[in-house]
Short mmCIF file of C-alpha atoms and ligand atoms in Angstrom, two decimals:
data_model
loop_
_atom_site.label_atom_id
_atom_site.label_comp_id
_atom_site.label_asym_id
_atom_site.label_seq_id
_atom_site.Cartn_x
_atom_site.Cartn_y
_atom_site.Cartn_z
CA MET G 1 14.59 -24.92 -9.54
CA LYS G 2 14.51 -21.31 -10.72
CA ASN G 3 13.70 -18.72 -8.06
CA ILE G 4 10.39 -16.95 -8.29
CA THR G 5 10.88 -13.19 -8.65
CA THR G 6 8.74 -10.07 -9.08
CA ILE G 7 6.99 -9.46 -12.40
CA LYS G 8 8.68 -6.99 -14.76
CA GLY G 9 7.67 -3.43 -13.88
CA THR G 10 6.82 -4.27 -10.27
CA TYR G 11 9.06 -4.14 -7.21
CA ASP G 12 9.28 -4.82 -3.50
CA LEU G 13 9.74 -2.11 -0.91
CA LEU G 14 12.04 -3.21 1.89
CA PRO G 15 12.02 -1.78 5.44
CA HIS G 16 14.65 0.90 4.82
CA GLU G 17 12.49 2.18 1.95
CA THR G 18 9.03 1.83 3.48
CA GLU G 19 10.00 4.24 6.23
CA LYS G 20 10.50 6.96 3.66
CA TRP G 21 7.24 6.05 1.93
CA ARG G 22 5.39 6.30 5.19
CA GLU G 23 6.88 9.74 5.85
CA ILE G 24 5.73 10.95 2.44
CA GLU G 25 2.29 9.43 2.93
CA ASP G 26 1.97 11.12 6.32
CA PHE G 27 3.02 14.39 4.72
CA ILE G 28 0.39 13.98 1.98
CA HIS G 29 -2.40 13.25 4.49
CA GLU G 30 -1.40 16.32 6.49
CA TYR G 31 -1.13 18.50 3.39
CA MET G 32 -4.59 17.43 2.18
CA HIS G 33 -6.06 18.00 5.62
CA LEU G 34 -4.59 21.54 5.59
CA HIS G 35 -6.49 22.21 2.38
CA GLY G 36 -9.77 20.65 3.53
CA TYR G 37 -9.66 17.63 1.22
CA GLY G 38 -11.17 14.31 2.39
CA GLU G 39 -9.70 10.91 1.56
CA ILE G 40 -11.49 8.49 -0.76
CA ARG G 41 -10.54 4.83 -1.34
CA THR G 42 -11.97 2.84 -4.23
CA PRO G 43 -11.62 -0.86 -5.14
CA ALA G 44 -8.57 -2.25 -6.96
CA PHE G 45 -10.69 -3.33 -9.93
CA GLU G 46 -13.68 -1.91 -11.71
CA ARG G 47 -15.78 -2.68 -14.77
CA THR G 48 -13.68 -2.27 -17.91
CA GLU G 49 -16.47 -0.13 -19.34
CA LEU G 50 -15.75 2.57 -16.74
CA PHE G 51 -12.33 3.22 -18.26
CA VAL G 52 -13.42 2.74 -21.87
CA ARG G 53 -16.14 5.35 -21.40
CA GLY G 54 -14.26 7.54 -18.95
CA VAL G 55 -10.66 7.62 -20.18
CA GLY G 56 -11.49 7.05 -23.86
CA GLU G 57 -11.48 4.17 -26.33
CA GLU G 58 -8.53 5.38 -28.39
CA THR G 59 -6.21 6.38 -25.54
CA ASP G 60 -2.94 4.49 -24.92
CA ILE G 61 -4.28 3.42 -21.53
CA VAL G 62 -7.37 1.73 -22.97
CA THR G 63 -5.93 0.38 -26.22
CA LYS G 64 -2.78 -1.20 -24.85
CA GLU G 65 -2.12 -0.71 -21.16
CA MET G 66 -5.00 -2.18 -19.17
CA TYR G 67 -4.89 -5.44 -17.24
CA SER G 68 -8.33 -6.76 -18.09
CA TRP G 69 -10.09 -10.10 -17.86
CA THR G 70 -13.55 -11.55 -18.21
CA ASP G 71 -15.36 -12.57 -15.06
CA MET G 72 -17.43 -15.62 -16.00
CA ASP G 73 -19.19 -15.61 -12.60
CA LYS G 74 -20.68 -12.29 -13.54
CA GLY G 75 -21.96 -13.47 -16.89
CA GLY G 76 -18.86 -12.43 -18.79
CA THR G 77 -18.41 -8.92 -17.39
CA GLY G 78 -15.14 -7.27 -18.41
CA LEU G 79 -13.10 -6.25 -15.36
CA THR G 80 -9.91 -4.18 -15.17
CA LEU G 81 -7.27 -3.39 -12.55
CA LYS G 82 -7.55 0.36 -12.19
CA PRO G 83 -5.08 2.21 -14.45
CA GLU G 84 -6.08 5.66 -13.11
CA LEU G 85 -8.34 7.11 -10.47
CA THR G 86 -10.33 9.98 -11.89
CA ALA G 87 -12.94 7.72 -13.48
CA PRO G 88 -13.33 5.54 -10.32
CA VAL G 89 -13.64 8.66 -8.13
CA VAL G 90 -16.31 10.07 -10.42
CA ARG G 91 -18.07 6.67 -10.41
CA ALA G 92 -18.10 6.80 -6.60
CA TYR G 93 -19.23 10.46 -6.65
CA ILE G 94 -22.26 9.49 -8.73
CA GLN G 95 -22.96 6.18 -6.95
CA HIS G 96 -23.02 7.77 -3.48
CA ASN G 97 -24.75 10.95 -4.63
CA LEU G 98 -21.93 13.06 -3.19
CA GLY G 99 -23.13 16.01 -5.26
CA GLY G 100 -26.42 15.93 -3.38
CA LYS G 101 -24.55 16.13 -0.08
CA SER G 102 -22.43 19.14 -0.94
CA PRO G 103 -22.20 21.34 -4.06
CA LEU G 104 -18.41 20.97 -4.03
CA GLN G 105 -16.58 17.78 -3.15
CA ARG G 106 -12.86 18.04 -2.48
CA LEU G 107 -11.43 14.52 -2.52
CA TYR G 108 -7.94 13.01 -2.45
CA TYR G 109 -6.40 9.56 -2.73
CA ILE G 110 -3.17 7.62 -2.38
CA ASP G 111 -3.29 4.35 -4.27
CA SER G 112 -1.63 1.69 -6.44
CA LEU G 113 -2.38 1.62 -10.16
CA PHE G 114 -1.63 -0.74 -13.01
CA ARG G 115 -0.59 -0.02 -16.59
CA ARG G 116 1.11 -2.40 -18.99
CA GLU G 117 3.73 0.10 -20.15
CA ARG G 118 7.33 -0.50 -21.14
CA PRO G 119 9.11 -0.26 -17.79
CA GLN G 120 11.95 2.21 -17.39
CA LYS G 121 13.22 4.61 -14.74
CA GLY G 122 10.15 6.37 -13.32
CA ARG G 123 7.74 4.15 -15.23
CA GLN G 124 6.43 0.93 -13.72
CA ARG G 125 3.57 -1.46 -14.40
CA GLN G 126 2.35 -1.21 -10.84
CA PHE G 127 2.92 2.31 -9.54
CA ASN G 128 1.53 4.63 -6.91
CA GLN G 129 -0.22 7.94 -7.24
CA PHE G 130 -1.62 10.52 -4.92
CA GLY G 131 -4.12 12.89 -6.39
CA ILE G 132 -7.00 15.25 -5.81
CA GLU G 133 -10.32 15.85 -7.49
CA ALA G 134 -12.48 18.92 -6.84
CA ILE G 135 -15.93 18.16 -8.22
CA GLY G 136 -18.53 20.94 -8.50
CA SER G 137 -16.93 24.27 -9.39
CA PRO G 138 -16.64 25.61 -12.94
CA HIS G 139 -14.61 28.65 -11.89
CA PRO G 140 -10.96 29.45 -12.64
CA GLU G 141 -10.09 29.78 -8.95
CA GLN G 142 -10.78 26.05 -8.62
CA ASP G 143 -8.23 25.31 -11.37
CA ALA G 144 -5.78 27.66 -9.63
CA GLU G 145 -6.34 25.94 -6.28
CA ILE G 146 -5.56 22.55 -7.85
CA ILE G 147 -2.46 23.75 -9.73
CA SER G 148 -1.13 25.66 -6.74
CA MET G 149 -1.64 22.64 -4.49
CA ALA G 150 0.49 20.58 -6.87
CA TYR G 151 3.19 23.24 -7.18
CA PHE G 152 3.45 24.15 -3.49
CA PHE G 153 3.45 20.47 -2.54
CA TYR G 154 6.71 19.92 -4.41
CA GLN G 155 8.10 23.28 -3.39
CA SER G 156 7.54 22.58 0.30
CA LEU G 157 9.48 19.34 -0.08
CA GLY G 158 12.43 21.34 -1.38
CA ILE G 159 12.31 19.91 -4.90
CA ASP G 160 13.94 22.38 -7.23
CA SER G 161 14.01 22.85 -11.00
CA LEU G 162 10.20 22.74 -10.99
CA SER G 163 8.23 23.94 -13.91
CA VAL G 164 4.50 24.22 -14.55
CA LYS G 165 3.26 23.70 -18.08
CA ILE G 166 -0.29 24.79 -18.76
CA ASN G 167 -2.63 24.86 -21.73
CA SER G 168 -6.32 25.02 -22.56
CA ILE G 169 -7.95 22.54 -24.94
CA GLY G 170 -11.25 24.41 -24.79
CA SER G 171 -14.74 23.29 -23.90
CA SER G 172 -16.35 20.28 -25.49
CA HIS G 173 -18.30 22.15 -28.18
CA ILE G 174 -15.15 23.41 -29.92
CA ARG G 175 -13.76 19.88 -30.16
CA LYS G 176 -15.68 18.71 -33.21
CA PRO G 177 -14.79 21.58 -35.58
CA TYR G 178 -11.18 21.54 -34.36
CA LEU G 179 -10.84 17.78 -34.91
CA ALA G 180 -12.23 18.19 -38.43
CA LEU G 181 -9.62 20.85 -39.11
CA LEU G 182 -6.88 18.69 -37.60
CA THR G 183 -7.87 15.71 -39.74
CA ASN G 184 -7.93 17.85 -42.86
CA SER G 185 -4.51 19.29 -42.12
CA LEU G 186 -2.88 15.94 -41.38
CA THR G 187 -4.55 13.67 -43.96
CA PRO G 188 -2.26 14.65 -46.87
CA GLU G 189 0.77 13.76 -44.70
CA ILE G 190 -0.68 10.78 -42.84
CA HIS G 191 1.38 8.19 -44.78
CA ARG G 192 4.47 9.68 -43.08
CA PHE G 193 3.12 8.93 -39.58
CA CYS G 194 3.48 5.63 -37.66
CA ASN G 195 0.87 2.87 -37.94
CA THR G 196 -0.86 3.78 -34.68
CA CYS G 197 -1.23 7.41 -35.76
CA GLN G 198 -2.58 6.25 -39.11
CA THR G 199 -5.39 4.32 -37.43
CA ARG G 200 -6.06 7.03 -34.86
CA ILE G 201 -6.60 9.82 -37.36
CA ASP G 202 -10.00 8.40 -38.27
CA LYS G 203 -11.06 7.47 -34.76
CA ASN G 204 -9.69 10.23 -32.53
CA PRO G 205 -7.13 12.53 -34.14
CA LEU G 206 -6.39 14.39 -30.89
CA ARG G 207 -4.63 11.22 -29.68
CA LEU G 208 -1.93 11.69 -32.34
CA PHE G 209 -0.38 14.19 -29.93
CA ASP G 210 0.27 11.33 -27.47
CA CYS G 211 2.58 9.50 -29.90
CA LYS G 212 6.00 8.86 -28.38
CA ASN G 213 7.59 8.67 -31.81
CA ASP G 214 9.92 11.63 -32.50
CA SER G 215 9.24 11.78 -36.22
CA CYS G 216 5.46 11.88 -35.65
CA GLN G 217 5.98 14.74 -33.18
CA LYS G 218 8.01 16.65 -35.78
CA LEU G 219 5.26 16.20 -38.36
CA LEU G 220 2.73 17.51 -35.83
CA ASP G 221 4.92 20.57 -35.22
CA GLU G 222 4.96 21.21 -38.94
CA PHE G 223 1.38 20.44 -39.96
CA ALA G 224 -1.01 20.35 -36.99
CA PRO G 225 -3.07 23.38 -36.02
CA MET G 226 -2.91 23.93 -32.24
CA ILE G 227 -6.17 23.43 -30.37
CA PHE G 228 -5.51 26.50 -28.20
CA ASP G 229 -5.79 28.68 -31.30
CA HIS G 230 -9.34 27.38 -31.82
CA ILE G 231 -10.87 27.59 -28.34
CA SER G 232 -13.84 29.89 -27.66
CA ASP G 233 -13.67 33.40 -26.20
CA GLU G 234 -15.09 32.11 -22.89
CA ASP G 235 -12.41 29.43 -22.83
CA LYS G 236 -9.77 32.10 -23.36
CA ILE G 237 -11.14 34.25 -20.56
CA HIS G 238 -11.13 31.21 -18.28
CA PHE G 239 -7.54 30.43 -19.23
CA GLU G 240 -6.41 34.03 -18.68
CA SER G 241 -8.06 34.08 -15.25
CA VAL G 242 -6.28 30.86 -14.26
CA VAL G 243 -2.83 32.07 -15.32
CA ASN G 244 -3.40 35.48 -13.72
CA LEU G 245 -4.15 33.74 -10.44
CA LEU G 246 -0.97 31.69 -10.83
CA THR G 247 1.00 34.88 -11.36
CA THR G 248 -0.56 36.43 -8.25
CA MET G 249 0.42 33.35 -6.28
CA LYS G 250 3.97 33.63 -7.68
CA ILE G 251 3.78 30.31 -9.48
CA PRO G 252 5.97 30.38 -12.58
CA TYR G 253 4.43 28.66 -15.62
CA THR G 254 4.94 28.24 -19.32
CA HIS G 255 2.14 28.03 -21.82
CA ASP G 256 2.63 24.80 -23.78
CA LYS G 257 0.14 24.88 -26.66
CA LYS G 258 0.93 21.33 -27.66
CA MET G 259 0.06 19.76 -24.32
CA VAL G 260 -3.33 18.05 -24.69
CA ARG G 261 -2.64 15.16 -22.21
CA GLY G 262 -3.40 11.55 -23.03
CA LEU G 263 -6.85 11.08 -21.53
CA ASP G 264 -10.07 11.93 -23.38
CA TYR G 265 -11.96 13.49 -20.49
CA TYR G 266 -10.14 16.83 -20.37
CA THR G 267 -11.84 20.12 -21.22
CA ARG G 268 -10.28 23.59 -20.91
CA THR G 269 -7.28 23.54 -18.53
CA THR G 270 -4.57 20.89 -18.84
CA PHE G 271 -1.35 21.10 -16.85
CA GLU G 272 1.74 19.24 -15.71
CA VAL G 273 4.43 19.92 -13.15
CA THR G 274 7.80 18.68 -14.34
CA SER G 275 11.25 18.51 -12.80
CA SER G 276 14.46 18.46 -14.81
CA ALA G 277 15.85 16.23 -12.05
CA LEU G 278 13.78 13.37 -13.50
CA GLY G 279 15.17 12.73 -16.99
CA ALA G 280 13.01 11.32 -19.79
CA GLN G 281 9.90 10.69 -17.68
CA ASP G 282 9.90 14.24 -16.38
CA ALA G 283 6.23 14.64 -15.34
CA LEU G 284 5.90 14.73 -11.58
CA CYS G 285 2.17 15.14 -11.93
CA GLY G 286 -0.51 15.92 -14.44
CA GLY G 287 -4.11 16.97 -14.43
CA GLY G 288 -6.72 19.33 -15.67
CA ARG G 289 -10.38 20.16 -15.90
CA TYR G 290 -12.93 17.53 -16.94
CA ASP G 291 -16.30 19.26 -17.10
CA LYS G 292 -18.07 16.47 -19.03
CA LEU G 293 -16.92 13.33 -17.24
CA VAL G 294 -19.60 13.20 -14.54
CA GLU G 295 -22.23 13.45 -17.26
CA THR G 296 -20.48 10.90 -19.51
CA LEU G 297 -20.57 8.40 -16.66
CA GLY G 298 -24.27 8.95 -16.03
CA GLY G 299 -24.36 11.73 -13.42
CA ASN G 300 -25.80 15.23 -13.57
CA PRO G 301 -23.71 17.74 -15.53
CA THR G 302 -21.00 18.72 -13.01
CA PRO G 303 -17.74 20.56 -13.66
CA ALA G 304 -14.57 19.20 -12.08
CA VAL G 305 -10.79 19.57 -12.01
CA GLY G 306 -7.96 17.56 -10.48
CA PHE G 307 -4.48 16.12 -10.78
CA ALA G 308 -2.56 12.97 -9.98
CA ALA G 309 1.10 12.62 -9.08
CA GLY G 310 3.46 9.68 -9.38
CA MET G 311 4.85 8.70 -5.98
CA GLU G 312 7.85 6.86 -7.45
CA ARG G 313 8.84 9.94 -9.44
CA LEU G 314 8.53 12.09 -6.35
CA LEU G 315 10.85 9.73 -4.48
CA LEU G 316 13.29 9.73 -7.40
CA THR G 317 13.69 13.50 -7.12
CA MET G 318 14.27 13.15 -3.40
CA SER G 319 16.62 10.16 -3.43
CA ASP G 320 19.80 12.17 -4.08
CA SER G 321 20.04 13.14 -0.45
CA ASP G 322 19.35 9.54 0.53
CA ASP G 323 21.83 8.17 3.03
CA SER G 324 19.47 5.32 3.70
CA ASP G 325 20.39 2.94 6.44
CA GLU G 326 19.57 -0.68 5.64
CA ASN G 327 18.59 -1.45 9.23
CA SER G 328 15.73 -0.30 11.37
CA THR G 329 16.91 1.31 14.60
CA VAL G 330 15.85 0.81 18.21
CA ASP G 331 16.24 2.54 21.56
CA ILE G 332 17.37 -0.55 23.46
CA TYR G 333 19.10 -3.74 22.42
CA ILE G 334 18.94 -6.66 24.88
CA ALA G 335 21.98 -8.89 24.56
CA VAL G 336 21.29 -12.33 25.99
CA LEU G 337 24.34 -14.43 26.71
CA PHE G 338 22.80 -17.73 27.75
CA GLU G 339 19.62 -19.65 27.13
CA GLU G 340 18.05 -19.57 30.57
CA ALA G 341 17.84 -15.75 30.49
CA ILE G 342 15.76 -15.61 27.30
CA PRO G 343 12.33 -15.57 29.04
CA VAL G 344 13.24 -12.68 31.38
CA ALA G 345 14.70 -10.75 28.45
CA MET G 346 11.50 -11.12 26.49
CA VAL G 347 9.29 -10.17 29.42
CA ALA G 348 11.46 -7.13 30.20
CA ALA G 349 11.39 -6.02 26.53
CA ASP G 350 7.63 -6.20 26.46
CA GLU G 351 7.32 -4.27 29.73
CA ILE G 352 9.67 -1.49 28.59
CA ARG G 353 7.82 -1.09 25.30
CA ARG G 354 4.50 -0.93 27.10
CA THR G 355 5.37 1.26 30.06
CA LYS G 356 8.07 3.53 28.59
CA GLY G 357 7.17 3.60 24.90
CA MET G 358 10.74 2.79 23.96
CA SER G 359 11.58 0.47 21.06
CA VAL G 360 13.35 -2.70 22.15
CA MET G 361 14.95 -5.57 20.27
CA VAL G 362 15.96 -8.86 21.88
CA GLU G 363 18.73 -11.07 20.52
CA THR G 364 17.21 -14.21 18.98
CA LEU G 365 20.22 -15.56 17.12
CA ARG G 366 22.16 -16.66 20.23
CA ARG G 367 25.36 -15.07 18.94
CA SER G 368 28.58 -14.26 20.74
CA MET G 369 28.79 -11.22 23.03
CA LYS G 370 30.90 -9.43 20.43
CA ALA G 371 28.40 -10.05 17.64
CA GLN G 372 25.53 -8.88 19.81
CA MET G 373 27.34 -5.65 20.72
CA ARG G 374 28.03 -5.09 17.03
CA GLU G 375 24.32 -5.57 16.32
CA SER G 376 23.41 -3.09 19.03
CA ASN G 377 25.70 -0.51 17.41
CA LYS G 378 24.26 -1.20 14.00
CA ARG G 379 20.77 -0.60 15.35
CA LYS G 380 21.98 2.68 16.85
CA ALA G 381 20.68 1.62 20.27
CA GLN G 382 20.93 4.23 22.97
CA TYR G 383 21.24 1.51 25.62
CA THR G 384 22.36 -2.10 25.59
CA ILE G 385 21.07 -4.36 28.33
CA ILE G 386 23.46 -7.24 28.86
CA ILE G 387 22.21 -10.31 30.67
CA GLY G 388 25.22 -12.50 31.46
CA GLU G 389 25.20 -15.76 33.39
CA ASP G 390 26.89 -14.61 36.62
CA GLU G 391 24.82 -11.45 36.87
CA TYR G 392 21.66 -13.40 36.12
CA ARG G 393 22.33 -15.73 39.07
CA GLN G 394 22.38 -12.63 41.26
CA ASN G 395 19.22 -11.22 39.62
CA GLN G 396 21.25 -8.45 37.98
CA ALA G 397 21.72 -7.13 34.46
CA LEU G 398 24.09 -4.53 33.10
CA ILE G 399 22.68 -1.48 31.37
CA LYS G 400 25.18 0.35 29.20
CA ASP G 401 24.57 3.87 27.91
CA MET G 402 26.05 3.57 24.43
CA GLU G 403 26.76 7.29 24.16
CA THR G 404 28.46 8.01 27.47
CA GLY G 405 29.75 4.49 28.16
CA GLN G 406 28.25 4.61 31.64
CA GLN G 407 27.30 1.20 33.02
CA ASP G 408 24.85 0.38 35.79
CA ASN G 409 23.87 -2.83 37.48
CA VAL G 410 20.10 -3.07 37.69
CA PRO G 411 17.84 -5.75 39.23
CA ILE G 412 16.45 -7.92 36.41
CA SER G 413 12.99 -7.80 37.96
CA ASP G 414 12.91 -4.02 37.51
CA LEU G 415 14.72 -3.28 34.25
CA SER G 416 11.96 -0.99 33.03
CA GLY G 417 12.18 1.08 36.25
CA TYR G 418 15.62 2.25 35.12
CA PHE G 419 14.25 4.22 32.20
CA SER G 420 12.24 7.38 32.39
CA PRO G 421 9.68 8.04 29.64
CA ASP G 422 11.89 10.87 28.27
CA ASP G 423 14.69 8.46 27.45
CA HIS G 424 13.47 7.35 24.09
CA HIS G 425 14.72 9.25 21.12
CA HIS G 426 12.33 8.60 18.27
CA SER G 427 13.05 11.24 15.72
CA ASP G 428 9.46 11.93 14.81
CA CYS G 429 7.17 11.43 17.77
CA ASP G 430 5.13 14.09 19.51
CA CYS G 431 6.44 13.40 23.00
CA CYS G 432 10.06 14.00 21.96
CA GLU G 433 9.09 17.26 20.31
CA ASN G 434 7.27 18.31 23.45
CA SER G 435 10.15 17.47 25.71
CA ASP G 436 12.57 19.65 23.70
P1 LIG T 501 -1.51 10.65 -15.82
O1 LIG T 501 -0.79 11.75 -16.52
O2 LIG T 501 -1.80 9.43 -16.61
O3 LIG T 501 -2.87 11.29 -15.29
O4 LIG T 501 -0.73 10.23 -14.52
C1 LIG T 501 -0.39 11.19 -13.55
C2 LIG T 501 1.00 10.96 -13.03
O5 LIG T 501 1.17 9.59 -12.60
C3 LIG T 501 2.11 11.13 -14.06
O6 LIG T 501 2.46 12.50 -14.17
C4 LIG T 501 3.24 10.33 -13.43
O7 LIG T 501 3.90 11.08 -12.42
C5 LIG T 501 2.51 9.18 -12.79
N1 LIG T 501 2.53 7.97 -13.65
C6 LIG T 501 1.72 7.70 -14.71
N2 LIG T 501 2.03 6.51 -15.25
C7 LIG T 501 3.05 6.01 -14.53
C8 LIG T 501 3.83 4.79 -14.57
N3 LIG T 501 3.59 3.84 -15.47
N4 LIG T 501 4.81 4.63 -13.66
C9 LIG T 501 5.07 5.59 -12.72
N5 LIG T 501 4.37 6.74 -12.63
C10 LIG T 501 3.39 6.95 -13.51
C11 LIG T 501 -3.84 10.61 -14.62
O8 LIG T 501 -3.68 9.51 -14.15
C12 LIG T 501 -5.07 11.44 -14.38
N6 LIG T 501 -6.06 10.59 -13.68
C13 LIG T 501 -4.74 12.68 -13.59
C14 LIG T 501 -5.92 13.52 -13.27
C15 LIG T 501 -6.57 13.58 -12.08
N7 LIG T 501 -6.54 14.36 -14.07
C16 LIG T 501 -7.55 14.93 -13.44
N8 LIG T 501 -7.57 14.45 -12.24
#
């Protein structure tokens, strides 16, 4: 029978990898706390309509990437595994009247998302994002806070070759005349574009900029007017204020007039942080302002801005320095050399964990002494407790300090008494830091 394996574009995380993920997640929680952002968690699936209305009917996400189905129990409601989190967060913001509780909500999330994209390095079908949404402020300092949080996040992790690309696609009222101009400029050339672009020009011409086809991009360079050149004076002032704040904060940026980003809800600021360490999928994160989304989804008019960052891409930029060890490590390995001693070994392990806070592993494979010592080394144990038959008969066990080689005979009934609470050497716990 053929083995059952993961679905294309999904993957397992094994123990030597989850440790790193947990470190990053801890770092994110701490970073968000430092900035006064509160965590929000939303369900794995939502009504399809939320994304159609929120993200936009003609976007890649909605037209080809969503995992959707019809729930017959709910009278045929369309449901979708969430492909992004801005729309669900705004749904929750409206549903729980968060705006009524505070004029500005600063929210963050870490979550799994689903998009049926062509998998490649840095692009999966189930992937993880962390992100932030600040809902309530129309002012440029809110954009600057969001962009600087993204930039300094990566900088503080030591990721180099960072670059911030920023643009403004103007407020919603400039969209209609610009799109008319765009359609007029591209229509004479539209037969040279791909099929998708040809259908999009009538429905939502801005989405032509999302095309991954090189020749379509070249045609856009040649024939498309740039939206930035058609934004209002207020939009320009907003944009200038944002970039001036970035300059003051010493955040280098480039103005990329072609960057409109592939989701319909953006207004004014759009931005991405990229790293040349990533290759083709070079966006570490992306975001922007979405002043109309709360209203579109049925709430009161409320300005907002945010970003989301791919966790896998972050880990890709960090994996160069990865000397990952396949095995989890422990403080103490208990080698058991005969069956009768197993119960005392297990009781002692439990007692040491509980009373000394040290991590302990007990042999459960009944291997030879040599194999058990090898295992202890592999687990980087600081001590090995050896319970041999002769010693056991005399209520004794041998404790070996793996670093110094020192060996002590200790009564089996008081193995935990041998260790002082300072003995354990977890690399990341508070008590070890304090004892330094
Ligand atoms: P997005 O550009 O679609 O924006 O995704 C943000 C980030 O998620 C990307 O820059 C990338 O790092 C990561 N990402 C996206 N798709 C994949 C994938 N298939 N595999 C791996 N990583 C991926 C949004 O999702 C918006 N909701 C961002 C936002 C928040 N705008 C305002 N607030």
